[in-house]
Amino acid sequence: MLKVHHLNQSRSHRVIWALEELALPYEIVRYQREKTMLAPESLKKVHPLGKSPVLEDNGLILAESGAILEYLQETYDPESRLKPLDPAHKVQYRFWLHYAEGSLMPLLLMKLVFSSLGKPPVPFGMRTLGKALGQGVQKAYLNRQLETHARFIESHLAENSWFAGEALSMADIQMSFPIFALLARGGIENLPHTQAWKTKVENSPGWQRTLQQGGPLTIPGEG
């Protein structure tokens, strides 16, 4: 049986969602974040990087969300329910699968880090300086970069029902976490098509089953 090593409040929700959409039997091994919000050391017994998600399939150990989703589609989706058949949509599919972690998530992680420099666990005496540094980097670089990416995504979703054509695909599943994070902490207004996509995802039966199995996914906003 497929086994998902699932960390609470993490990107492993995407793997559970893919499994639910493919109606595959699976087992969840659950891990809780430490007080530092880092993954527990026990995950290193599963994969040397100690990160989640990790998928086990008959002794095969797979890490990295995009690689896992591609593996599941290629191995367990012979009818191509979660990959478009149209050549133009296939190009979009491949792009968004890689864009999610390659371009968008690094910016969102930087946003999280720099917005936290004025808070614990930063030493009390360094918080004023840390806050000023964090705000300066966000204003000079991060906010403008995120604005560019947000408008790029909004423009795409204004012309497409889903990220790769007219049906849900692994591209949407891969983009779910960064879109949720962008809307929660990006500080960018007037993204109606992106918000509509998120609402459509949240109302979908597959995502509802994912939350039942994996628990809630709450991404804190700015502040």
JSON list of C-alpha atoms in Angstrom, two decimals:
[
{"chain": "A", "resi": 1, "resn": "MET", "atom": "CA", "xyz": [0.00, 0.00, 0.00]},
{"chain": "A", "resi": 2, "resn": "LEU", "atom": "CA", "xyz": [1.10, 3.56, -0.66]},
{"chain": "A", "resi": 3, "resn": "LYS", "atom": "CA", "xyz": [2.30, 5.34, 2.46]},
{"chain": "A", "resi": 4, "resn": "VAL", "atom": "CA", "xyz": [2.41, 9.13, 2.91]},
{"chain": "A", "resi": 5, "resn": "HIS", "atom": "CA", "xyz": [4.72, 10.59, 5.53]},
{"chain": "A", "resi": 6, "resn": "HIS", "atom": "CA", "xyz": [2.62, 13.61, 6.38]},
{"chain": "A", "resi": 7, "resn": "LEU", "atom": "CA", "xyz": [3.74, 16.63, 8.39]},
{"chain": "A", "resi": 8, "resn": "ASN", "atom": "CA", "xyz": [0.99, 18.81, 9.82]},
{"chain": "A", "resi": 9, "resn": "GLN", "atom": "CA", "xyz": [0.58, 22.23, 8.18]},
{"chain": "A", "resi": 10, "resn": "SER", "atom": "CA", "xyz": [2.77, 21.31, 5.23]},
{"chain": "A", "resi": 11, "resn": "ARG", "atom": "CA", "xyz": [2.96, 20.74, 1.51]},
{"chain": "A", "resi": 12, "resn": "SER", "atom": "CA", "xyz": [2.20, 17.05, 1.98]},
{"chain": "A", "resi": 13, "resn": "HIS", "atom": "CA", "xyz": [-1.49, 17.93, 1.72]},
{"chain": "A", "resi": 14, "resn": "ARG", "atom": "CA", "xyz": [-0.86, 18.03, -2.02]},
{"chain": "A", "resi": 15, "resn": "VAL", "atom": "CA", "xyz": [0.13, 14.35, -2.10]},
{"chain": "A", "resi": 16, "resn": "ILE", "atom": "CA", "xyz": [-2.95, 13.35, -0.12]},
{"chain": "A", "resi": 17, "resn": "TRP", "atom": "CA", "xyz": [-5.11, 15.38, -2.50]},
{"chain": "A", "resi": 18, "resn": "ALA", "atom": "CA", "xyz": [-3.59, 13.61, -5.53]},
{"chain": "A", "resi": 19, "resn": "LEU", "atom": "CA", "xyz": [-4.21, 10.21, -3.94]},
{"chain": "A", "resi": 20, "resn": "GLU", "atom": "CA", "xyz": [-7.80, 11.16, -3.20]},
{"chain": "A", "resi": 21, "resn": "GLU", "atom": "CA", "xyz": [-8.39, 12.31, -6.77]},
{"chain": "A", "resi": 22, "resn": "LEU", "atom": "CA", "xyz": [-6.94, 9.04, -8.08]},
{"chain": "A", "resi": 23, "resn": "ALA", "atom": "CA", "xyz": [-9.03, 7.05, -5.56]},
{"chain": "A", "resi": 24, "resn": "LEU", "atom": "CA", "xyz": [-5.97, 5.09, -4.45]},
{"chain": "A", "resi": 25, "resn": "PRO", "atom": "CA", "xyz": [-5.73, 3.28, -1.10]},
{"chain": "A", "resi": 26, "resn": "TYR", "atom": "CA", "xyz": [-3.04, 4.74, 1.13]},
{"chain": "A", "resi": 27, "resn": "GLU", "atom": "CA", "xyz": [-1.81, 4.97, 4.68]},
{"chain": "A", "resi": 28, "resn": "ILE", "atom": "CA", "xyz": [-0.80, 8.18, 6.46]},
{"chain": "A", "resi": 29, "resn": "VAL", "atom": "CA", "xyz": [2.13, 8.30, 8.88]},
{"chain": "A", "resi": 30, "resn": "ARG", "atom": "CA", "xyz": [1.71, 11.52, 10.84]},
{"chain": "A", "resi": 31, "resn": "TYR", "atom": "CA", "xyz": [4.37, 13.87, 12.19]},
{"chain": "A", "resi": 32, "resn": "GLN", "atom": "CA", "xyz": [4.00, 17.03, 14.25]},
{"chain": "A", "resi": 33, "resn": "ARG", "atom": "CA", "xyz": [6.18, 20.11, 13.88]},
{"chain": "A", "resi": 34, "resn": "GLU", "atom": "CA", "xyz": [8.52, 21.04, 16.70]},
{"chain": "A", "resi": 35, "resn": "LYS", "atom": "CA", "xyz": [8.02, 24.29, 18.64]},
{"chain": "A", "resi": 36, "resn": "THR", "atom": "CA", "xyz": [10.48, 25.84, 16.19]},
{"chain": "A", "resi": 37, "resn": "MET", "atom": "CA", "xyz": [8.03, 24.88, 13.39]},
{"chain": "A", "resi": 38, "resn": "LEU", "atom": "CA", "xyz": [10.69, 22.61, 11.92]},
{"chain": "A", "resi": 39, "resn": "ALA", "atom": "CA", "xyz": [10.05, 18.98, 11.05]},
{"chain": "A", "resi": 40, "resn": "PRO", "atom": "CA", "xyz": [10.93, 16.41, 13.72]},
{"chain": "A", "resi": 41, "resn": "GLU", "atom": "CA", "xyz": [14.22, 14.51, 13.52]},
{"chain": "A", "resi": 42, "resn": "SER", "atom": "CA", "xyz": [12.28, 11.26, 13.07]},
{"chain": "A", "resi": 43, "resn": "LEU", "atom": "CA", "xyz": [11.60, 12.16, 9.44]},
{"chain": "A", "resi": 44, "resn": "LYS", "atom": "CA", "xyz": [15.32, 11.71, 8.71]},
{"chain": "A", "resi": 45, "resn": "LYS", "atom": "CA", "xyz": [14.82, 7.99, 9.32]},
{"chain": "A", "resi": 46, "resn": "VAL", "atom": "CA", "xyz": [12.54, 7.98, 6.29]},
{"chain": "A", "resi": 47, "resn": "HIS", "atom": "CA", "xyz": [14.56, 10.27, 4.01]},
{"chain": "A", "resi": 48, "resn": "PRO", "atom": "CA", "xyz": [17.99, 11.83, 4.68]},
{"chain": "A", "resi": 49, "resn": "LEU", "atom": "CA", "xyz": [16.68, 15.38, 4.15]},
{"chain": "A", "resi": 50, "resn": "GLY", "atom": "CA", "xyz": [14.12, 14.96, 6.93]},
{"chain": "A", "resi": 51, "resn": "LYS", "atom": "CA", "xyz": [11.43, 16.78, 4.98]},
{"chain": "A", "resi": 52, "resn": "SER", "atom": "CA", "xyz": [7.80, 16.11, 4.13]},
{"chain": "A", "resi": 53, "resn": "PRO", "atom": "CA", "xyz": [6.18, 14.94, 1.94]},
{"chain": "A", "resi": 54, "resn": "VAL", "atom": "CA", "xyz": [7.71, 11.54, 1.42]},
{"chain": "A", "resi": 55, "resn": "LEU", "atom": "CA", "xyz": [5.87, 8.77, -0.40]},
{"chain": "A", "resi": 56, "resn": "GLU", "atom": "CA", "xyz": [6.61, 5.07, -0.03]},
{"chain": "A", "resi": 57, "resn": "ASP", "atom": "CA", "xyz": [5.50, 2.65, -2.72]},
{"chain": "A", "resi": 58, "resn": "ASN", "atom": "CA", "xyz": [6.59, -0.98, -2.30]},
{"chain": "A", "resi": 59, "resn": "GLY", "atom": "CA", "xyz": [10.00, -0.03, -0.97]},
{"chain": "A", "resi": 60, "resn": "LEU", "atom": "CA", "xyz": [10.50, 2.94, -3.29]},
{"chain": "A", "resi": 61, "resn": "ILE", "atom": "CA", "xyz": [11.08, 6.18, -1.37]},
{"chain": "A", "resi": 62, "resn": "LEU", "atom": "CA", "xyz": [10.10, 9.38, -3.15]},
{"chain": "A", "resi": 63, "resn": "ALA", "atom": "CA", "xyz": [10.60, 12.98, -1.98]},
{"chain": "A", "resi": 64, "resn": "GLU", "atom": "CA", "xyz": [9.78, 16.39, -3.49]},
{"chain": "A", "resi": 65, "resn": "SER", "atom": "CA", "xyz": [6.13, 17.23, -4.16]},
{"chain": "A", "resi": 66, "resn": "GLY", "atom": "CA", "xyz": [6.47, 17.72, -7.91]},
{"chain": "A", "resi": 67, "resn": "ALA", "atom": "CA", "xyz": [8.38, 14.47, -8.38]},
{"chain": "A", "resi": 68, "resn": "ILE", "atom": "CA", "xyz": [5.82, 12.59, -6.29]},
{"chain": "A", "resi": 69, "resn": "LEU", "atom": "CA", "xyz": [2.88, 14.02, -8.23]},
{"chain": "A", "resi": 70, "resn": "GLU", "atom": "CA", "xyz": [4.49, 13.18, -11.57]},
{"chain": "A", "resi": 71, "resn": "TYR", "atom": "CA", "xyz": [5.21, 9.65, -10.35]},
{"chain": "A", "resi": 72, "resn": "LEU", "atom": "CA", "xyz": [1.62, 9.13, -9.22]},
{"chain": "A", "resi": 73, "resn": "GLN", "atom": "CA", "xyz": [0.24, 10.41, -12.51]},
{"chain": "A", "resi": 74, "resn": "GLU", "atom": "CA", "xyz": [2.60, 8.31, -14.65]},
{"chain": "A", "resi": 75, "resn": "THR", "atom": "CA", "xyz": [2.13, 5.17, -12.55]},
{"chain": "A", "resi": 76, "resn": "TYR", "atom": "CA", "xyz": [-1.49, 5.25, -11.43]},
{"chain": "A", "resi": 77, "resn": "ASP", "atom": "CA", "xyz": [-3.34, 7.46, -13.92]},
{"chain": "A", "resi": 78, "resn": "PRO", "atom": "CA", "xyz": [-3.50, 5.48, -17.19]},
{"chain": "A", "resi": 79, "resn": "GLU", "atom": "CA", "xyz": [-6.61, 7.37, -18.31]},
{"chain": "A", "resi": 80, "resn": "SER", "atom": "CA", "xyz": [-4.80, 10.70, -17.84]},
{"chain": "A", "resi": 81, "resn": "ARG", "atom": "CA", "xyz": [-7.44, 12.12, -15.55]},
{"chain": "A", "resi": 82, "resn": "LEU", "atom": "CA", "xyz": [-4.91, 14.47, -13.95]},
{"chain": "A", "resi": 83, "resn": "LYS", "atom": "CA", "xyz": [-2.79, 15.33, -16.98]},
{"chain": "A", "resi": 84, "resn": "PRO", "atom": "CA", "xyz": [-4.14, 17.13, -20.05]},
{"chain": "A", "resi": 85, "resn": "LEU", "atom": "CA", "xyz": [-3.98, 15.45, -23.46]},
{"chain": "A", "resi": 86, "resn": "ASP", "atom": "CA", "xyz": [-3.97, 18.62, -25.55]},
{"chain": "A", "resi": 87, "resn": "PRO", "atom": "CA", "xyz": [-0.37, 19.49, -26.57]},
{"chain": "A", "resi": 88, "resn": "ALA", "atom": "CA", "xyz": [-0.70, 23.18, -25.65]},
{"chain": "A", "resi": 89, "resn": "HIS", "atom": "CA", "xyz": [-2.14, 22.31, -22.24]},
{"chain": "A", "resi": 90, "resn": "LYS", "atom": "CA", "xyz": [0.68, 19.80, -21.69]},
{"chain": "A", "resi": 91, "resn": "VAL", "atom": "CA", "xyz": [3.15, 22.67, -22.04]},
{"chain": "A", "resi": 92, "resn": "GLN", "atom": "CA", "xyz": [1.23, 24.65, -19.41]},
{"chain": "A", "resi": 93, "resn": "TYR", "atom": "CA", "xyz": [1.06, 21.55, -17.21]},
{"chain": "A", "resi": 94, "resn": "ARG", "atom": "CA", "xyz": [4.82, 21.08, -17.21]},
{"chain": "A", "resi": 95, "resn": "PHE", "atom": "CA", "xyz": [5.47, 24.77, -16.61]},
{"chain": "A", "resi": 96, "resn": "TRP", "atom": "CA", "xyz": [3.22, 25.13, -13.57]},
{"chain": "A", "resi": 97, "resn": "LEU", "atom": "CA", "xyz": [4.46, 21.87, -12.04]},
{"chain": "A", "resi": 98, "resn": "HIS", "atom": "CA", "xyz": [7.98, 23.32, -11.96]},
{"chain": "A", "resi": 99, "resn": "TYR", "atom": "CA", "xyz": [7.09, 26.99, -11.43]},
{"chain": "A", "resi": 100, "resn": "ALA", "atom": "CA", "xyz": [5.36, 26.32, -8.10]},
{"chain": "A", "resi": 101, "resn": "GLU", "atom": "CA", "xyz": [8.52, 25.35, -6.23]},
{"chain": "A", "resi": 102, "resn": "GLY", "atom": "CA", "xyz": [11.14, 26.76, -8.58]},
{"chain": "A", "resi": 103, "resn": "SER", "atom": "CA", "xyz": [9.93, 30.36, -8.83]},
{"chain": "A", "resi": 104, "resn": "LEU", "atom": "CA", "xyz": [7.04, 31.19, -6.51]},
{"chain": "A", "resi": 105, "resn": "MET", "atom": "CA", "xyz": [7.71, 29.32, -3.27]},
{"chain": "A", "resi": 106, "resn": "PRO", "atom": "CA", "xyz": [11.26, 30.71, -2.76]},
{"chain": "A", "resi": 107, "resn": "LEU", "atom": "CA", "xyz": [9.85, 34.24, -2.79]},
{"chain": "A", "resi": 108, "resn": "LEU", "atom": "CA", "xyz": [7.07, 33.31, -0.37]},
{"chain": "A", "resi": 109, "resn": "LEU", "atom": "CA", "xyz": [9.55, 31.66, 1.99]},
{"chain": "A", "resi": 110, "resn": "MET", "atom": "CA", "xyz": [11.76, 34.76, 1.86]},
{"chain": "A", "resi": 111, "resn": "LYS", "atom": "CA", "xyz": [8.67, 36.85, 2.65]},
{"chain": "A", "resi": 112, "resn": "LEU", "atom": "CA", "xyz": [7.97, 34.69, 5.69]},
{"chain": "A", "resi": 113, "resn": "VAL", "atom": "CA", "xyz": [11.56, 34.88, 6.92]},
{"chain": "A", "resi": 114, "resn": "PHE", "atom": "CA", "xyz": [12.01, 38.63, 6.49]},
{"chain": "A", "resi": 115, "resn": "SER", "atom": "CA", "xyz": [8.61, 39.43, 8.01]},
{"chain": "A", "resi": 116, "resn": "SER", "atom": "CA", "xyz": [9.64, 37.44, 11.11]},
{"chain": "A", "resi": 117, "resn": "LEU", "atom": "CA", "xyz": [12.93, 39.20, 11.86]},
{"chain": "A", "resi": 118, "resn": "GLY", "atom": "CA", "xyz": [11.33, 41.44, 14.46]},
{"chain": "A", "resi": 119, "resn": "LYS", "atom": "CA", "xyz": [9.76, 38.57, 16.39]},
{"chain": "A", "resi": 120, "resn": "PRO", "atom": "CA", "xyz": [10.90, 35.64, 18.57]},
{"chain": "A", "resi": 121, "resn": "PRO", "atom": "CA", "xyz": [13.11, 33.64, 18.36]},
{"chain": "A", "resi": 122, "resn": "VAL", "atom": "CA", "xyz": [15.16, 36.66, 17.25]},
{"chain": "A", "resi": 123, "resn": "PRO", "atom": "CA", "xyz": [16.83, 37.96, 20.45]},
{"chain": "A", "resi": 124, "resn": "PHE", "atom": "CA", "xyz": [14.93, 40.85, 22.02]},
{"chain": "A", "resi": 125, "resn": "GLY", "atom": "CA", "xyz": [17.75, 43.34, 21.58]},
{"chain": "A", "resi": 126, "resn": "MET", "atom": "CA", "xyz": [17.98, 42.60, 17.87]},
{"chain": "A", "resi": 127, "resn": "ARG", "atom": "CA", "xyz": [14.28, 42.77, 17.03]},
{"chain": "A", "resi": 128, "resn": "THR", "atom": "CA", "xyz": [14.10, 46.48, 16.21]},
{"chain": "A", "resi": 129, "resn": "LEU", "atom": "CA", "xyz": [17.02, 46.17, 13.82]},
{"chain": "A", "resi": 130, "resn": "GLY", "atom": "CA", "xyz": [15.67, 42.90, 12.45]},
{"chain": "A", "resi": 131, "resn": "LYS", "atom": "CA", "xyz": [12.26, 44.40, 11.81]},
{"chain": "A", "resi": 132, "resn": "ALA", "atom": "CA", "xyz": [13.78, 47.37, 10.00]},
{"chain": "A", "resi": 133, "resn": "LEU", "atom": "CA", "xyz": [15.95, 45.07, 7.88]},
{"chain": "A", "resi": 134, "resn": "GLY", "atom": "CA", "xyz": [13.05, 42.79, 7.08]},
{"chain": "A", "resi": 135, "resn": "GLN", "atom": "CA", "xyz": [10.77, 45.66, 6.07]},
{"chain": "A", "resi": 136, "resn": "GLY", "atom": "CA", "xyz": [13.53, 47.17, 3.94]},
{"chain": "A", "resi": 137, "resn": "VAL", "atom": "CA", "xyz": [14.15, 43.97, 1.98]},
{"chain": "A", "resi": 138, "resn": "GLN", "atom": "CA", "xyz": [10.43, 43.45, 1.46]},
{"chain": "A", "resi": 139, "resn": "LYS", "atom": "CA", "xyz": [9.90, 47.00, 0.23]},
{"chain": "A", "resi": 140, "resn": "ALA", "atom": "CA", "xyz": [12.97, 47.10, -2.00]},
{"chain": "A", "resi": 141, "resn": "TYR", "atom": "CA", "xyz": [12.69, 43.64, -3.53]},
{"chain": "A", "resi": 142, "resn": "LEU", "atom": "CA", "xyz": [10.22, 41.02, -2.32]},
{"chain": "A", "resi": 143, "resn": "ASN", "atom": "CA", "xyz": [6.96, 42.95, -2.58]},
{"chain": "A", "resi": 144, "resn": "ARG", "atom": "CA", "xyz": [7.67, 44.00, -6.15]},
{"chain": "A", "resi": 145, "resn": "GLN", "atom": "CA", "xyz": [8.67, 40.50, -7.16]},
{"chain": "A", "resi": 146, "resn": "LEU", "atom": "CA", "xyz": [5.54, 38.99, -5.61]},
{"chain": "A", "resi": 147, "resn": "GLU", "atom": "CA", "xyz": [3.38, 41.62, -7.29]},
{"chain": "A", "resi": 148, "resn": "THR", "atom": "CA", "xyz": [4.84, 40.62, -10.67]},
{"chain": "A", "resi": 149, "resn": "HIS", "atom": "CA", "xyz": [4.21, 36.93, -10.04]},
{"chain": "A", "resi": 150, "resn": "ALA", "atom": "CA", "xyz": [0.72, 37.54, -8.69]},
{"chain": "A", "resi": 151, "resn": "ARG", "atom": "CA", "xyz": [-0.28, 39.52, -11.80]},
{"chain": "A", "resi": 152, "resn": "PHE", "atom": "CA", "xyz": [1.21, 36.82, -14.01]},
{"chain": "A", "resi": 153, "resn": "ILE", "atom": "CA", "xyz": [-0.89, 34.14, -12.28]},
{"chain": "A", "resi": 154, "resn": "GLU", "atom": "CA", "xyz": [-4.00, 36.33, -12.28]},
{"chain": "A", "resi": 155, "resn": "SER", "atom": "CA", "xyz": [-3.65, 36.93, -16.02]},
{"chain": "A", "resi": 156, "resn": "HIS", "atom": "CA", "xyz": [-3.36, 33.20, -16.68]},
{"chain": "A", "resi": 157, "resn": "LEU", "atom": "CA", "xyz": [-6.38, 32.31, -14.57]},
{"chain": "A", "resi": 158, "resn": "ALA", "atom": "CA", "xyz": [-8.42, 35.07, -16.20]},
{"chain": "A", "resi": 159, "resn": "GLU", "atom": "CA", "xyz": [-8.20, 33.05, -19.42]},
{"chain": "A", "resi": 160, "resn": "ASN", "atom": "CA", "xyz": [-8.11, 29.49, -18.06]},
{"chain": "A", "resi": 161, "resn": "SER", "atom": "CA", "xyz": [-10.48, 27.63, -15.74]},
{"chain": "A", "resi": 162, "resn": "TRP", "atom": "CA", "xyz": [-7.58, 25.65, -14.30]},
{"chain": "A", "resi": 163, "resn": "PHE", "atom": "CA", "xyz": [-3.82, 25.96, -14.55]},
{"chain": "A", "resi": 164, "resn": "ALA", "atom": "CA", "xyz": [-3.50, 23.50, -17.45]},
{"chain": "A", "resi": 165, "resn": "GLY", "atom": "CA", "xyz": [-6.71, 23.59, -19.44]},
{"chain": "A", "resi": 166, "resn": "GLU", "atom": "CA", "xyz": [-10.35, 23.10, -18.60]},
{"chain": "A", "resi": 167, "resn": "ALA", "atom": "CA", "xyz": [-10.00, 20.38, -15.95]},
{"chain": "A", "resi": 168, "resn": "LEU", "atom": "CA", "xyz": [-8.21, 19.86, -12.67]},
{"chain": "A", "resi": 169, "resn": "SER", "atom": "CA", "xyz": [-4.73, 18.43, -13.11]},
{"chain": "A", "resi": 170, "resn": "MET", "atom": "CA", "xyz": [-1.60, 17.74, -11.10]},
{"chain": "A", "resi": 171, "resn": "ALA", "atom": "CA", "xyz": [-0.55, 21.28, -12.03]},
{"chain": "A", "resi": 172, "resn": "ASP", "atom": "CA", "xyz": [-3.40, 22.66, -9.90]},
{"chain": "A", "resi": 173, "resn": "ILE", "atom": "CA", "xyz": [-2.57, 20.32, -7.06]},
{"chain": "A", "resi": 174, "resn": "GLN", "atom": "CA", "xyz": [1.07, 21.44, -7.15]},
{"chain": "A", "resi": 175, "resn": "MET", "atom": "CA", "xyz": [0.10, 25.12, -7.30]},
{"chain": "A", "resi": 176, "resn": "SER", "atom": "CA", "xyz": [-2.35, 24.88, -4.39]},
{"chain": "A", "resi": 177, "resn": "PHE", "atom": "CA", "xyz": [0.08, 25.46, -1.53]},
{"chain": "A", "resi": 178, "resn": "PRO", "atom": "CA", "xyz": [1.88, 28.48, -3.06]},
{"chain": "A", "resi": 179, "resn": "ILE", "atom": "CA", "xyz": [-1.43, 30.05, -4.12]},
{"chain": "A", "resi": 180, "resn": "PHE", "atom": "CA", "xyz": [-2.84, 29.66, -0.61]},
{"chain": "A", "resi": 181, "resn": "ALA", "atom": "CA", "xyz": [0.37, 31.18, 0.78]},
{"chain": "A", "resi": 182, "resn": "LEU", "atom": "CA", "xyz": [0.37, 34.02, -1.76]},
{"chain": "A", "resi": 183, "resn": "LEU", "atom": "CA", "xyz": [-3.18, 35.00, -0.89]},
{"chain": "A", "resi": 184, "resn": "ALA", "atom": "CA", "xyz": [-2.51, 34.70, 2.85]},
{"chain": "A", "resi": 185, "resn": "ARG", "atom": "CA", "xyz": [0.75, 36.59, 3.13]},
{"chain": "A", "resi": 186, "resn": "GLY", "atom": "CA", "xyz": [1.48, 38.26, -0.20]},
{"chain": "A", "resi": 187, "resn": "GLY", "atom": "CA", "xyz": [-0.26, 41.49, 0.73]},
{"chain": "A", "resi": 188, "resn": "ILE", "atom": "CA", "xyz": [-1.56, 41.90, -2.83]},
{"chain": "A", "resi": 189, "resn": "GLU", "atom": "CA", "xyz": [-5.07, 43.08, -3.59]},
{"chain": "A", "resi": 190, "resn": "ASN", "atom": "CA", "xyz": [-7.40, 42.70, -6.58]},
{"chain": "A", "resi": 191, "resn": "LEU", "atom": "CA", "xyz": [-6.79, 39.07, -7.53]},
{"chain": "A", "resi": 192, "resn": "PRO", "atom": "CA", "xyz": [-10.38, 37.98, -8.29]},
{"chain": "A", "resi": 193, "resn": "HIS", "atom": "CA", "xyz": [-9.55, 35.12, -10.65]},
{"chain": "A", "resi": 194, "resn": "THR", "atom": "CA", "xyz": [-6.90, 33.72, -8.32]},
{"chain": "A", "resi": 195, "resn": "GLN", "atom": "CA", "xyz": [-9.31, 33.96, -5.40]},
{"chain": "A", "resi": 196, "resn": "ALA", "atom": "CA", "xyz": [-12.03, 32.30, -7.49]},
{"chain": "A", "resi": 197, "resn": "TRP", "atom": "CA", "xyz": [-9.67, 29.42, -8.30]},
{"chain": "A", "resi": 198, "resn": "LYS", "atom": "CA", "xyz": [-8.89, 29.01, -4.59]},
{"chain": "A", "resi": 199, "resn": "THR", "atom": "CA", "xyz": [-12.59, 28.99, -3.72]},
{"chain": "A", "resi": 200, "resn": "LYS", "atom": "CA", "xyz": [-13.24, 26.39, -6.41]},
{"chain": "A", "resi": 201, "resn": "VAL", "atom": "CA", "xyz": [-10.48, 24.21, -4.95]},
{"chain": "A", "resi": 202, "resn": "GLU", "atom": "CA", "xyz": [-11.77, 24.59, -1.39]},
{"chain": "A", "resi": 203, "resn": "ASN", "atom": "CA", "xyz": [-15.27, 23.59, -2.48]},
{"chain": "A", "resi": 204, "resn": "SER", "atom": "CA", "xyz": [-14.15, 20.54, -4.44]},
{"chain": "A", "resi": 205, "resn": "PRO", "atom": "CA", "xyz": [-14.94, 17.10, -2.97]},
{"chain": "A", "resi": 206, "resn": "GLY", "atom": "CA", "xyz": [-11.34, 15.96, -3.40]},
{"chain": "A", "resi": 207, "resn": "TRP", "atom": "CA", "xyz": [-9.98, 18.83, -1.33]},
{"chain": "A", "resi": 208, "resn": "GLN", "atom": "CA", "xyz": [-12.64, 18.32, 1.32]},
{"chain": "A", "resi": 209, "resn": "ARG", "atom": "CA", "xyz": [-11.60, 14.66, 1.63]},
{"chain": "A", "resi": 210, "resn": "THR", "atom": "CA", "xyz": [-7.97, 15.78, 1.82]},
{"chain": "A", "resi": 211, "resn": "LEU", "atom": "CA", "xyz": [-8.71, 17.97, 4.85]},
{"chain": "A", "resi": 212, "resn": "GLN", "atom": "CA", "xyz": [-10.61, 15.12, 6.48]},
{"chain": "A", "resi": 213, "resn": "GLN", "atom": "CA", "xyz": [-7.61, 12.83, 6.07]},
{"chain": "A", "resi": 214, "resn": "GLY", "atom": "CA", "xyz": [-4.72, 15.25, 6.52]},
{"chain": "A", "resi": 215, "resn": "GLY", "atom": "CA", "xyz": [-6.20, 17.77, 8.92]},
{"chain": "A", "resi": 216, "resn": "PRO", "atom": "CA", "xyz": [-6.66, 21.52, 8.39]},
{"chain": "A", "resi": 217, "resn": "LEU", "atom": "CA", "xyz": [-4.20, 23.58, 6.40]},
{"chain": "A", "resi": 218, "resn": "THR", "atom": "CA", "xyz": [-3.90, 27.05, 7.88]},
{"chain": "A", "resi": 219, "resn": "ILE", "atom": "CA", "xyz": [-1.31, 29.40, 6.46]},
{"chain": "A", "resi": 220, "resn": "PRO", "atom": "CA", "xyz": [-0.78, 32.44, 8.70]},
{"chain": "A", "resi": 221, "resn": "GLY", "atom": "CA", "xyz": [-0.92, 35.81, 7.01]},
{"chain": "A", "resi": 222, "resn": "GLU", "atom": "CA", "xyz": [1.18, 38.89, 7.57]},
{"chain": "A", "resi": 223, "resn": "GLY", "atom": "CA", "xyz": [1.44, 40.49, 10.97]}
]
